[in-house]
JSON list of C-alpha atoms in Angstrom, two decimals:
[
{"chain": "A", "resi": 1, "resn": "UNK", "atom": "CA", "xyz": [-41.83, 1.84, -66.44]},
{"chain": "A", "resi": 2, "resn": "UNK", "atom": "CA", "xyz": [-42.42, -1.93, -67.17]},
{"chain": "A", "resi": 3, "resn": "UNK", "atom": "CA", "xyz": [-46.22, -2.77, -67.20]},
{"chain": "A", "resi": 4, "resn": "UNK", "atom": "CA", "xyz": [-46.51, -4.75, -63.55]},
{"chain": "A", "resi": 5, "resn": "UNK", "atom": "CA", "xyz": [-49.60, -4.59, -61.72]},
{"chain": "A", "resi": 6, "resn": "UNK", "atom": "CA", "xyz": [-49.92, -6.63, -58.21]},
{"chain": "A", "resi": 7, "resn": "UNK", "atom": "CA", "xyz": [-53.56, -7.32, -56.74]},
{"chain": "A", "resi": 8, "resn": "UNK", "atom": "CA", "xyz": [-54.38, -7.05, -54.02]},
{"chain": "A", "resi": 9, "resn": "UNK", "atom": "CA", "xyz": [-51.90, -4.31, -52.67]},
{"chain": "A", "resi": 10, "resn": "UNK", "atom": "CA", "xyz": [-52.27, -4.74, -49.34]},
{"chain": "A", "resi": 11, "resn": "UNK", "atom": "CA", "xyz": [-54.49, -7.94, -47.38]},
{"chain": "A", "resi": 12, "resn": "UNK", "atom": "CA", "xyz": [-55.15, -9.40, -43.81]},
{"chain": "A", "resi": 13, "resn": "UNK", "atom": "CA", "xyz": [-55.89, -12.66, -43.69]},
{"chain": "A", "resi": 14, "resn": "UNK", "atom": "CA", "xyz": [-55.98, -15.06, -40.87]},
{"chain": "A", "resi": 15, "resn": "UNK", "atom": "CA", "xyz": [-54.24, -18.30, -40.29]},
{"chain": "A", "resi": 16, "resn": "UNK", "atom": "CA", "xyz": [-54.96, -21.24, -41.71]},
{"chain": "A", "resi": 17, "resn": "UNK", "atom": "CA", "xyz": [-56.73, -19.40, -44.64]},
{"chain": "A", "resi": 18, "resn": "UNK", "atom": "CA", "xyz": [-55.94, -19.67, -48.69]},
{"chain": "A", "resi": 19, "resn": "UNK", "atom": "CA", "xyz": [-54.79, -16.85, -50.21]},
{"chain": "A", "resi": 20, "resn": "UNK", "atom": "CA", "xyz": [-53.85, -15.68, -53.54]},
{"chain": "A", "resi": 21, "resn": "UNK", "atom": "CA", "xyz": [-51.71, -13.21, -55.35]},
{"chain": "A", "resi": 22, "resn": "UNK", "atom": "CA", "xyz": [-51.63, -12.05, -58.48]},
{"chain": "A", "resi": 23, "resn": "UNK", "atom": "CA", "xyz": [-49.62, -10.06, -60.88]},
{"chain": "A", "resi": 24, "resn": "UNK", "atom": "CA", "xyz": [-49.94, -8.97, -64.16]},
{"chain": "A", "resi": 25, "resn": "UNK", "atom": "CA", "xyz": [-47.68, -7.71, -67.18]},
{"chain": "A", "resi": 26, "resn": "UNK", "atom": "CA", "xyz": [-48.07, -6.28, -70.54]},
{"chain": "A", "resi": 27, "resn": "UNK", "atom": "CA", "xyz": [-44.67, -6.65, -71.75]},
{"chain": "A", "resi": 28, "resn": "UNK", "atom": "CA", "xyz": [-45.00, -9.75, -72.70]},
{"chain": "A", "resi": 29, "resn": "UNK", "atom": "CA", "xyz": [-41.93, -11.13, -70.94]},
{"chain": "A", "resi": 30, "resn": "UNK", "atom": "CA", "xyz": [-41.58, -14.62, -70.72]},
{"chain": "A", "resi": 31, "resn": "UNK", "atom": "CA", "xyz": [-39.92, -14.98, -67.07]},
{"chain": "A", "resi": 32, "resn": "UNK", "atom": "CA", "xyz": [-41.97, -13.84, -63.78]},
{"chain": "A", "resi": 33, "resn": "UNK", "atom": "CA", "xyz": [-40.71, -14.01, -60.68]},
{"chain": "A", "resi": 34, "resn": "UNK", "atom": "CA", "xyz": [-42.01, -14.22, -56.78]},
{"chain": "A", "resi": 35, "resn": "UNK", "atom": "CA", "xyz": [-39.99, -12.95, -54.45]},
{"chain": "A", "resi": 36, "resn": "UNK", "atom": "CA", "xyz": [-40.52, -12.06, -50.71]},
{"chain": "A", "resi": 37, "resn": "UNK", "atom": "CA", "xyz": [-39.01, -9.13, -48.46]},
{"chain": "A", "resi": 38, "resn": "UNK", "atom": "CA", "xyz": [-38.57, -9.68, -44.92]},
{"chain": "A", "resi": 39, "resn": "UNK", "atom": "CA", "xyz": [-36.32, -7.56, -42.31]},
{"chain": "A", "resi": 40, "resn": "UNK", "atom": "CA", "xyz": [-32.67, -8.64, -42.71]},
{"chain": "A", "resi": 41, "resn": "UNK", "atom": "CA", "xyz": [-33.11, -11.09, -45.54]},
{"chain": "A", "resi": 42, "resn": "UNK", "atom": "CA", "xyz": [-33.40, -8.68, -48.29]},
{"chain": "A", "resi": 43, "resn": "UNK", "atom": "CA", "xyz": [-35.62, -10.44, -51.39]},
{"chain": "A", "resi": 44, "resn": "UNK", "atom": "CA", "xyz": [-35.58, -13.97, -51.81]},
{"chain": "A", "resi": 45, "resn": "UNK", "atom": "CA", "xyz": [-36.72, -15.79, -54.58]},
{"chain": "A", "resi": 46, "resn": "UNK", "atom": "CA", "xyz": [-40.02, -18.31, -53.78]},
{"chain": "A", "resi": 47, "resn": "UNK", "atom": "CA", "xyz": [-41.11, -19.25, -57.08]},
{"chain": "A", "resi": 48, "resn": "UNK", "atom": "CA", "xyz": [-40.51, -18.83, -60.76]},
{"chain": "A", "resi": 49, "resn": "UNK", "atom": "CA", "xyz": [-41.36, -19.51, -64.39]},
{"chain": "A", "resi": 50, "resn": "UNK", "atom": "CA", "xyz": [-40.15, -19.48, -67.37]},
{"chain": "A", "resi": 51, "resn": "UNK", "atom": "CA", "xyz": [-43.40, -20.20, -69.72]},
{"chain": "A", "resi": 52, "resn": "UNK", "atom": "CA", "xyz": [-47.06, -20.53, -69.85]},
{"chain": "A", "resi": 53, "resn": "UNK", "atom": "CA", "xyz": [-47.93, -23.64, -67.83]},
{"chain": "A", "resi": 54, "resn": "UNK", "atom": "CA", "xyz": [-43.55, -23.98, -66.99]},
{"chain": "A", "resi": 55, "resn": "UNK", "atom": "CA", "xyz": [-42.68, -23.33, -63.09]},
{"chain": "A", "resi": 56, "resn": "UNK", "atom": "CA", "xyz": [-40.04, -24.35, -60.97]},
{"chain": "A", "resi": 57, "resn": "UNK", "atom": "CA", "xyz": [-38.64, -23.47, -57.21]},
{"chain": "A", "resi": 58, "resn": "UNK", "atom": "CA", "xyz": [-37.09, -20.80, -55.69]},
{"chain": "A", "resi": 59, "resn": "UNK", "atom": "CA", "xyz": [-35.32, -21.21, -52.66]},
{"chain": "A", "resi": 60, "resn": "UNK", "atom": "CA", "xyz": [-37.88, -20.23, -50.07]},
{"chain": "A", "resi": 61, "resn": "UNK", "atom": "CA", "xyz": [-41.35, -22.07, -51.87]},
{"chain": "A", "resi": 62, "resn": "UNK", "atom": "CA", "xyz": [-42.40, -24.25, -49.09]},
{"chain": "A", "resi": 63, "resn": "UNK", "atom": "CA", "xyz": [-46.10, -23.52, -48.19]},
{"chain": "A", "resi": 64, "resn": "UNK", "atom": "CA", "xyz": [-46.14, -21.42, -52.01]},
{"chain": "A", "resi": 65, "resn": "UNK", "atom": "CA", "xyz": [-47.93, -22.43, -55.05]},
{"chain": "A", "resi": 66, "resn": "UNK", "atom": "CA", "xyz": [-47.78, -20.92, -58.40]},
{"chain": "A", "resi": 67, "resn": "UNK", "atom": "CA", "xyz": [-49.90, -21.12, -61.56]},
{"chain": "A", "resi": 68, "resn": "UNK", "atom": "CA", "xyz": [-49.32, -19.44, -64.88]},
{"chain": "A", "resi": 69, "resn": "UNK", "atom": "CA", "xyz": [-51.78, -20.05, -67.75]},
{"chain": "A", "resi": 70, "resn": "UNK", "atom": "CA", "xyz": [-51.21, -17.13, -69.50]},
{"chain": "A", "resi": 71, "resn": "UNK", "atom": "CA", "xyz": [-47.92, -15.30, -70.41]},
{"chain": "A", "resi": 72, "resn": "UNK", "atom": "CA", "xyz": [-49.33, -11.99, -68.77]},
{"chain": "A", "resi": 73, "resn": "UNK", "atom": "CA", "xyz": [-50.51, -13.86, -64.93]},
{"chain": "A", "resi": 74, "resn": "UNK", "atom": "CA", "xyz": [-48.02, -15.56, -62.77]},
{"chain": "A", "resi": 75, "resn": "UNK", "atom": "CA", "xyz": [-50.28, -16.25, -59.35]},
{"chain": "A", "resi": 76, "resn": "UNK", "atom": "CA", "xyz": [-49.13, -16.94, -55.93]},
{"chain": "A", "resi": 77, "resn": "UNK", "atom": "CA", "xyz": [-51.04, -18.78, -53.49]},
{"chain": "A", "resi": 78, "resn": "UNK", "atom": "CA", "xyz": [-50.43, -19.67, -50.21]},
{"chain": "A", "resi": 79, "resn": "UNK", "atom": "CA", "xyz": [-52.84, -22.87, -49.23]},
{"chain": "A", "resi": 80, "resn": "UNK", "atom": "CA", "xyz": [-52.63, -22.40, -45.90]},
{"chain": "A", "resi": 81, "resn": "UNK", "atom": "CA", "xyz": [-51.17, -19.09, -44.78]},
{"chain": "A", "resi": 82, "resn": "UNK", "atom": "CA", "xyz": [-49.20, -19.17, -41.81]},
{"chain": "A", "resi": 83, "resn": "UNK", "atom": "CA", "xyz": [-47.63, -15.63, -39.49]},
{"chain": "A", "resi": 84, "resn": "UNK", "atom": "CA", "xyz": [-44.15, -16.52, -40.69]},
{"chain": "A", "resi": 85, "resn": "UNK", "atom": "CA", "xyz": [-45.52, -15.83, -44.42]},
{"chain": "A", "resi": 86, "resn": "UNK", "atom": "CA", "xyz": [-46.25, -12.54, -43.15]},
{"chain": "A", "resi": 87, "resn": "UNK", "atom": "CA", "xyz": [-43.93, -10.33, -45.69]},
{"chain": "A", "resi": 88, "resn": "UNK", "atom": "CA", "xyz": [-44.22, -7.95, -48.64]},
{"chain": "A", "resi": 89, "resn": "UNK", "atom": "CA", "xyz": [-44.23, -9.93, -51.73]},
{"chain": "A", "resi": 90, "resn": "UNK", "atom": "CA", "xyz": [-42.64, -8.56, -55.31]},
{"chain": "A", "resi": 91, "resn": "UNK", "atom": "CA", "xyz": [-43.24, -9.75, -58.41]},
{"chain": "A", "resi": 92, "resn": "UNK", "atom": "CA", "xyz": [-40.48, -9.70, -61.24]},
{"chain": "A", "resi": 93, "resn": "UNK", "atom": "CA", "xyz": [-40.31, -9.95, -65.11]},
{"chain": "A", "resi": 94, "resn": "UNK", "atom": "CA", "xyz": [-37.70, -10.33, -67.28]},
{"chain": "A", "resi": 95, "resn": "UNK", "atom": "CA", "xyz": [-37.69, -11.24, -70.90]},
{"chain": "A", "resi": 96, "resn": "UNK", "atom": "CA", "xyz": [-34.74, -14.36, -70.29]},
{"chain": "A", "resi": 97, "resn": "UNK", "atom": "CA", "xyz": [-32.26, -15.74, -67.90]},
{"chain": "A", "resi": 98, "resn": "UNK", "atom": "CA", "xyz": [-29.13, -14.64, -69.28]},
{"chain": "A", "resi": 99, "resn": "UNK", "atom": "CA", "xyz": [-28.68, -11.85, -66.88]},
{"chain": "A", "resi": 100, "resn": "UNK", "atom": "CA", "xyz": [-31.17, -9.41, -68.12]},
{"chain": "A", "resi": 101, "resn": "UNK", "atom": "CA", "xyz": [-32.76, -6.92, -66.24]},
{"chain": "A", "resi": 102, "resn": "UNK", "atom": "CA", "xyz": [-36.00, -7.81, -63.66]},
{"chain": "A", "resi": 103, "resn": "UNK", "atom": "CA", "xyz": [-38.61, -5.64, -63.23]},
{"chain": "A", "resi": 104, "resn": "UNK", "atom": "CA", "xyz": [-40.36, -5.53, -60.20]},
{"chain": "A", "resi": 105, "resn": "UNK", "atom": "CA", "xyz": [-44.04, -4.87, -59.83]},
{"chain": "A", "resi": 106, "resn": "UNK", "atom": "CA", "xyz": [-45.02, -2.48, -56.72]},
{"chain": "A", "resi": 107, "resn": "UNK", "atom": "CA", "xyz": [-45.41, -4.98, -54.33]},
{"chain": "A", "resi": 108, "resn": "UNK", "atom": "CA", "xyz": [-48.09, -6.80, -52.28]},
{"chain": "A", "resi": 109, "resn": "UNK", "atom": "CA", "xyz": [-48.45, -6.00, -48.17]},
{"chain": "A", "resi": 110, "resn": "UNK", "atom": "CA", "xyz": [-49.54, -9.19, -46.60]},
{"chain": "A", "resi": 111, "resn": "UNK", "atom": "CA", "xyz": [-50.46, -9.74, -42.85]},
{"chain": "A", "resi": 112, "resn": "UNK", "atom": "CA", "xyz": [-51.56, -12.77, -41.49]},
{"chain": "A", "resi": 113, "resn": "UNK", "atom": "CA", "xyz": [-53.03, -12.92, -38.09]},
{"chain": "B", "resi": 1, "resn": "UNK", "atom": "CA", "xyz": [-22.69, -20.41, -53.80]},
{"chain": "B", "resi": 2, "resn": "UNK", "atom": "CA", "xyz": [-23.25, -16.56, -54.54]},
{"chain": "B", "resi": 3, "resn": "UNK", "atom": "CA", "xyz": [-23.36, -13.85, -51.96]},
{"chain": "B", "resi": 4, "resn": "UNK", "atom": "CA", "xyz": [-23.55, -10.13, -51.87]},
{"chain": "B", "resi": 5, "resn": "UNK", "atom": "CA", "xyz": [-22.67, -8.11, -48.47]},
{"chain": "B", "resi": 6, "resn": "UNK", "atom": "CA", "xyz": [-23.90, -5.23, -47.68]},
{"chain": "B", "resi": 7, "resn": "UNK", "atom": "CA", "xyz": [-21.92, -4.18, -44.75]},
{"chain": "B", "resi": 8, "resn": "UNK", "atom": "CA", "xyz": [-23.82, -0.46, -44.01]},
{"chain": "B", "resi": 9, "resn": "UNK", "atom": "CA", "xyz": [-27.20, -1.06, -42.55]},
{"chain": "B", "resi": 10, "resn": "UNK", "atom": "CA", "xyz": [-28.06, 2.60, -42.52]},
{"chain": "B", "resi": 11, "resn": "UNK", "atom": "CA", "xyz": [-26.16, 5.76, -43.41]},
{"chain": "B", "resi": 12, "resn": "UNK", "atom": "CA", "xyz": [-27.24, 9.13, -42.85]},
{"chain": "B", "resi": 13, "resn": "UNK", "atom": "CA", "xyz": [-25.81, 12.39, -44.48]},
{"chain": "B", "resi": 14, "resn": "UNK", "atom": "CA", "xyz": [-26.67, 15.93, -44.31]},
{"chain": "B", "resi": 15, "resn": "UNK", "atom": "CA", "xyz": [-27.78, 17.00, -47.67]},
{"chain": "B", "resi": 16, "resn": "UNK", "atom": "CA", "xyz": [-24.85, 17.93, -50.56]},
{"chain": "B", "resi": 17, "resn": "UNK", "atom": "CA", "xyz": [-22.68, 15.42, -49.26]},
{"chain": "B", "resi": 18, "resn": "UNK", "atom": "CA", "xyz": [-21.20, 12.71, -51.45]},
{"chain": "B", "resi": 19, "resn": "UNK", "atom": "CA", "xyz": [-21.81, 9.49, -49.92]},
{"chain": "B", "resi": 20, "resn": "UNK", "atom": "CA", "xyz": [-20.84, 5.60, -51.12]},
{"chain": "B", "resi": 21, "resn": "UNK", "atom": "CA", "xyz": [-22.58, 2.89, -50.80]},
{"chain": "B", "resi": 22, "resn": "UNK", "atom": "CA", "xyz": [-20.64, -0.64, -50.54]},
{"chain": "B", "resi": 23, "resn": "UNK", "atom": "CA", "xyz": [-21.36, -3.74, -52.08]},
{"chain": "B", "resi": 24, "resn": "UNK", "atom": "CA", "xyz": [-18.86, -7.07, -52.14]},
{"chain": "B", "resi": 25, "resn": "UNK", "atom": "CA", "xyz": [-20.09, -10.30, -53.90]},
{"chain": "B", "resi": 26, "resn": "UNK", "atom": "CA", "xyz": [-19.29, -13.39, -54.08]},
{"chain": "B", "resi": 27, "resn": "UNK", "atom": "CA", "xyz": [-19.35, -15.67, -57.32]},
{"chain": "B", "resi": 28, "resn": "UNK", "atom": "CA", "xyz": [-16.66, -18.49, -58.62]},
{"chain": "B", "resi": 29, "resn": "UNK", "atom": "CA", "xyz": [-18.53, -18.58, -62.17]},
{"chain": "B", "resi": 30, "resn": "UNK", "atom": "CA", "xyz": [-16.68, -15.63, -64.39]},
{"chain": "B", "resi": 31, "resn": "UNK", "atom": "CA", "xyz": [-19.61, -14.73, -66.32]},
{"chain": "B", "resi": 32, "resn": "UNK", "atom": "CA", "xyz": [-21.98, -12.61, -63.80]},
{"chain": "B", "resi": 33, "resn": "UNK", "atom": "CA", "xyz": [-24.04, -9.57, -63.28]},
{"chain": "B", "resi": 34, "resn": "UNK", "atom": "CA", "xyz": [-24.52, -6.99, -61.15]},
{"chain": "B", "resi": 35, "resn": "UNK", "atom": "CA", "xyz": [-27.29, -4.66, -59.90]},
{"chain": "B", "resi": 36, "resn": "UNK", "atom": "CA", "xyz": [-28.35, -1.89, -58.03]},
{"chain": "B", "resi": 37, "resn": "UNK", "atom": "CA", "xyz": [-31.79, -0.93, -57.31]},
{"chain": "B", "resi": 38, "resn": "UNK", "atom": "CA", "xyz": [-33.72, 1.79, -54.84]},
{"chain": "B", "resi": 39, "resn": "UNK", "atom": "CA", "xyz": [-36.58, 1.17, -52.94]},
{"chain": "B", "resi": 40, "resn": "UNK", "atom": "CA", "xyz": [-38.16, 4.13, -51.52]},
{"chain": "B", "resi": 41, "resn": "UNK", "atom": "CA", "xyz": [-40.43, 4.74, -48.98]},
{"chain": "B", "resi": 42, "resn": "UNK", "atom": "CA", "xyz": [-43.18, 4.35, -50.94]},
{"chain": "B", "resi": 43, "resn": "UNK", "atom": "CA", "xyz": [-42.51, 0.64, -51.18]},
{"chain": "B", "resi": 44, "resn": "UNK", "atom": "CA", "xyz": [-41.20, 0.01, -55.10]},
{"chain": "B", "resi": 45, "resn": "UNK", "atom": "CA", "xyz": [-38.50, -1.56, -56.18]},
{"chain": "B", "resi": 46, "resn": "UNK", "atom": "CA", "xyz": [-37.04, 0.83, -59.25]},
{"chain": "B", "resi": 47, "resn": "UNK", "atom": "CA", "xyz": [-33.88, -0.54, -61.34]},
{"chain": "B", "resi": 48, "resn": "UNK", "atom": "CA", "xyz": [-31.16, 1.50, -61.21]},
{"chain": "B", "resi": 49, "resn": "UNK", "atom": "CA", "xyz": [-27.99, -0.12, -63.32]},
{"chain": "B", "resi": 50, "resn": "UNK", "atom": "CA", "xyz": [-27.10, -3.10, -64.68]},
{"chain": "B", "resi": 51, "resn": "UNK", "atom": "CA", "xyz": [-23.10, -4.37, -65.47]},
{"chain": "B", "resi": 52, "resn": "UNK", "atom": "CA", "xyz": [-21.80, -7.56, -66.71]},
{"chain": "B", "resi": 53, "resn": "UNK", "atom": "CA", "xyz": [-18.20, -9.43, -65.15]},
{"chain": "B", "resi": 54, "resn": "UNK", "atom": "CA", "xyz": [-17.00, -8.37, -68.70]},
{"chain": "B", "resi": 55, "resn": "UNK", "atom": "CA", "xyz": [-16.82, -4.39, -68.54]},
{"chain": "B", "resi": 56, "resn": "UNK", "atom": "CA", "xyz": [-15.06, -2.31, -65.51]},
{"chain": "B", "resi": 57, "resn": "UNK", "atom": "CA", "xyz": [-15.90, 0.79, -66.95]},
{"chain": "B", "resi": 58, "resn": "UNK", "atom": "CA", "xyz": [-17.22, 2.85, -64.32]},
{"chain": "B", "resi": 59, "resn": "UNK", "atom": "CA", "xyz": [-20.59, 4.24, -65.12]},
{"chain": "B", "resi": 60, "resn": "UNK", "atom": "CA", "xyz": [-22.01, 7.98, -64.63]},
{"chain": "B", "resi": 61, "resn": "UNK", "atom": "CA", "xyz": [-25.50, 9.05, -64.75]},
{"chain": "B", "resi": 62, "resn": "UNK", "atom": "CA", "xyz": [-25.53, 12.66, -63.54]},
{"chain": "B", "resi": 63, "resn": "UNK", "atom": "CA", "xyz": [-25.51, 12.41, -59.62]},
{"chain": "B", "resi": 64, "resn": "UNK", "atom": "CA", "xyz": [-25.25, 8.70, -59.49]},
{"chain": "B", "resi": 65, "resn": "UNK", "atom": "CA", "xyz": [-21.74, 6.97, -60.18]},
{"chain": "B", "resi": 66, "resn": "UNK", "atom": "CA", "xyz": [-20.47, 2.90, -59.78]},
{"chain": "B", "resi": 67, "resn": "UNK", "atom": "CA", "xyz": [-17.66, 1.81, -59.38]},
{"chain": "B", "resi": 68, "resn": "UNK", "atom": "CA", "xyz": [-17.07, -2.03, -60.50]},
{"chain": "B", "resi": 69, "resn": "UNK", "atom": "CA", "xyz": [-13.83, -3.60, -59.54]},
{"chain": "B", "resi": 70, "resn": "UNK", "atom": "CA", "xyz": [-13.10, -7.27, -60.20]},
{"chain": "B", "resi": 71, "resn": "UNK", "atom": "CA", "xyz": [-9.88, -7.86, -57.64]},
{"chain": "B", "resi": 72, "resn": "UNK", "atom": "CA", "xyz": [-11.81, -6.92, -54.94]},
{"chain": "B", "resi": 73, "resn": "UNK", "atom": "CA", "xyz": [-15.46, -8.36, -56.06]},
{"chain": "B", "resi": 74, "resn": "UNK", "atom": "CA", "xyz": [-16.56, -4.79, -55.55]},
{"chain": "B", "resi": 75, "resn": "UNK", "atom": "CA", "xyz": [-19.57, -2.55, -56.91]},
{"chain": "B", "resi": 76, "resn": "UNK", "atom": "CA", "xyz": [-19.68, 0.36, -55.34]},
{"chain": "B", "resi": 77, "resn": "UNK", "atom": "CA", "xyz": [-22.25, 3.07, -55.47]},
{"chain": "B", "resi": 78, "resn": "UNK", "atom": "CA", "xyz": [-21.74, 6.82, -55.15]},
{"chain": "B", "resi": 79, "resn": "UNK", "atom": "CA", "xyz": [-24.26, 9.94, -54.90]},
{"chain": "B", "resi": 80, "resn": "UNK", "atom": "CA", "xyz": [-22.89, 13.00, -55.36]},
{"chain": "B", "resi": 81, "resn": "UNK", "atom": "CA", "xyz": [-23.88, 16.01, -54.07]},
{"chain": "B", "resi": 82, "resn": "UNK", "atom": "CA", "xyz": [-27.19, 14.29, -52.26]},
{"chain": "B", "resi": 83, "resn": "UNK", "atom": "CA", "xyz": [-30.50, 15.36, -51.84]},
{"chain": "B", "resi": 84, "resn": "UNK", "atom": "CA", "xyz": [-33.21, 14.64, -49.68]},
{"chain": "B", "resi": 85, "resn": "UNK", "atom": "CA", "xyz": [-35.25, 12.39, -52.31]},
{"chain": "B", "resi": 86, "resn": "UNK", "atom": "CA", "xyz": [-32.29, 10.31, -52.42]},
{"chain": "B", "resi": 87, "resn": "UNK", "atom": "CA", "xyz": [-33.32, 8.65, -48.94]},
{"chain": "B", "resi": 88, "resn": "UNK", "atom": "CA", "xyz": [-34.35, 4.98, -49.35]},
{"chain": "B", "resi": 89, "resn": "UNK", "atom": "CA", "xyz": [-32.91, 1.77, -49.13]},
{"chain": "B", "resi": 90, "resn": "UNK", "atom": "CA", "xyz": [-30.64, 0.68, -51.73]},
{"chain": "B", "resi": 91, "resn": "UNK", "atom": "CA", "xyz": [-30.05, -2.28, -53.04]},
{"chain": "B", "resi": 92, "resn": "UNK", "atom": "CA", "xyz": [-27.18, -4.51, -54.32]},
{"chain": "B", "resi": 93, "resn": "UNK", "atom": "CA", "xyz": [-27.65, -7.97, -56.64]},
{"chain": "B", "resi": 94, "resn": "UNK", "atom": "CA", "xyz": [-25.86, -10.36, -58.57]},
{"chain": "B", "resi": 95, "resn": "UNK", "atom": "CA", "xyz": [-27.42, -13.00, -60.86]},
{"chain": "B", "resi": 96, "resn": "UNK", "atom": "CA", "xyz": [-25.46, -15.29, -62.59]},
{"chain": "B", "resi": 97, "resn": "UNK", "atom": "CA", "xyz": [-26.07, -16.17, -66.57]},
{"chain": "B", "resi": 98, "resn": "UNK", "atom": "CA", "xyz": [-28.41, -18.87, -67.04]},
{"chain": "B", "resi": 99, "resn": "UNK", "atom": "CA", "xyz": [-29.60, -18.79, -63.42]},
{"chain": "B", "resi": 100, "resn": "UNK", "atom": "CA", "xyz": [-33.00, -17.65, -62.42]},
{"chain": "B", "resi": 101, "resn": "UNK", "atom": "CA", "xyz": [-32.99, -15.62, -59.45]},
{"chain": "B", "resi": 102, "resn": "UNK", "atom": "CA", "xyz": [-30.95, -12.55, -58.54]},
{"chain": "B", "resi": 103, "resn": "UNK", "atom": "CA", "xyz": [-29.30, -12.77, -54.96]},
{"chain": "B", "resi": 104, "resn": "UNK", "atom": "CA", "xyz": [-30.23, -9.82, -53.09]},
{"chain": "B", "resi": 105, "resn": "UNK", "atom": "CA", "xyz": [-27.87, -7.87, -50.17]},
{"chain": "B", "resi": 106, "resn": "UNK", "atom": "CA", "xyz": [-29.53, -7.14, -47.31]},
{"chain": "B", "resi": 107, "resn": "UNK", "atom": "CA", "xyz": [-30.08, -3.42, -48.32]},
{"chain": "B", "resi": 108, "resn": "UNK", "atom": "CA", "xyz": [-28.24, -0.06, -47.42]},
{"chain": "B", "resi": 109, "resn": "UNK", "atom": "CA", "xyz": [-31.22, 2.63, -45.83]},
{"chain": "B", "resi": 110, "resn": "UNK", "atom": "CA", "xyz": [-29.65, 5.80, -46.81]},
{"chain": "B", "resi": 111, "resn": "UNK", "atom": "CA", "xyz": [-30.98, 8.85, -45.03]},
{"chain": "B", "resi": 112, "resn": "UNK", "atom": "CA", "xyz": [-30.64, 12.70, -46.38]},
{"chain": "B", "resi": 113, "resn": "UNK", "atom": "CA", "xyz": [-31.44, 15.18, -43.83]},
{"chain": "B", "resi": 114, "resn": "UNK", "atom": "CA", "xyz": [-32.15, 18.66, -45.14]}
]
């Protein structure tokens, strides 16, 4: 199993508050990935990045921020979280773009109230 | 723009069955990927197989069998013989070379009863 850890696994937060996920990898891989699972909409992609300090959009980032300074931590934060960001969130490695394999971490439960 | 269809939202089998799960994509670009992965109930996401547009060989790993057909933008997913533990929700992707995201279908839940 690929090294992924997510933290925290499971959070309540309220409305209007910052939060932040993280995950980390010990493969080394150069890509992470945020994705989000929601009833009926499968995973979608909210954020990615391709190398330390190197991020780009996904096609569901609005209210998401990422941050990578080090190849092993991709964070997540949402500035101000709102109920529709209410989801599981998955993060994802993969050593390049051409097609290889992701590798998703075990997930992060996140309820806003 | 890339799609994948899951059109079974839930299936449920009585254990030993064989049962196939559908998948149908869409892509225009001729160099593409394919995926299937299981989630569980306990929440992970665990990789299952990976093909490229290039090979149609159909793929066997002991209960588990694809099927990848290009004229009908098919990649179908068989368990043979099923067993309770393989109840979860399966999932279908494509990703296209160069591009940065796999596109998910909106998941199969498979169900085993003993």
């Amino acid at each position: 199993d690929a090294g992924i850890t997510q933290s925290p696994r499971h959070k309540v937060t309220e409305t209007g508050t910052p939060v932040t996920l993280r995950c980390h990898q010990t493969e080394n891989h150069r890509y992470m990935y945020w994705y989000r699972q929601d009833p009926g909409h499968g995973l979608r992609l909210i954020h990615y990045s391709y190398g330390v300090k190197d991020t780009d959009k996904g096609e569901v980032s609005d209210g998401y921020s990422v941050s990578r300074s080090k190849t092993e931590d991709f964070l997540l934060t949402l500035e101000s979280a709102t109920s529709s960001q209410t989801s599981v969130y998955f993060c994802a490695i993969s050593e390049s773009f051409l097609g290889e394999t992701q590798y998703f971490g075990p997930g992060t439960r996140l309820l806003v109230l | 723009a890339q799609k994948v269809t899951q059109a079974q939202t839930e299936i449920s089998v009585v254990e030993k069955e064989d049962v196939t799960l559908d998948c149908v994509y869409e892509t225009r670009d001729t160099t593409y990927y394919l995926f299937w992965y299981k989630q569980p109930p306990s929440g992970e996401l665990v990789f299952l197989i990976r093909r490229n547009s290039f090979d149609e060989q159909n793929e066997i790993s002991g209960r588990y069998s694809w099927n990848f057909q290009k004229s009908t933008s098919s990649f179908n997913f068989t368990i043979t013989a099923s067993q309770v533990v393989d109840s979860a929700v399966y999932f279908c992707a494509l990703s296209l070379r160069g591009a940065q995201k796999l596109v998910f279908g909106q998941g199969t839940r498979l169900t085993i009863n003993p």
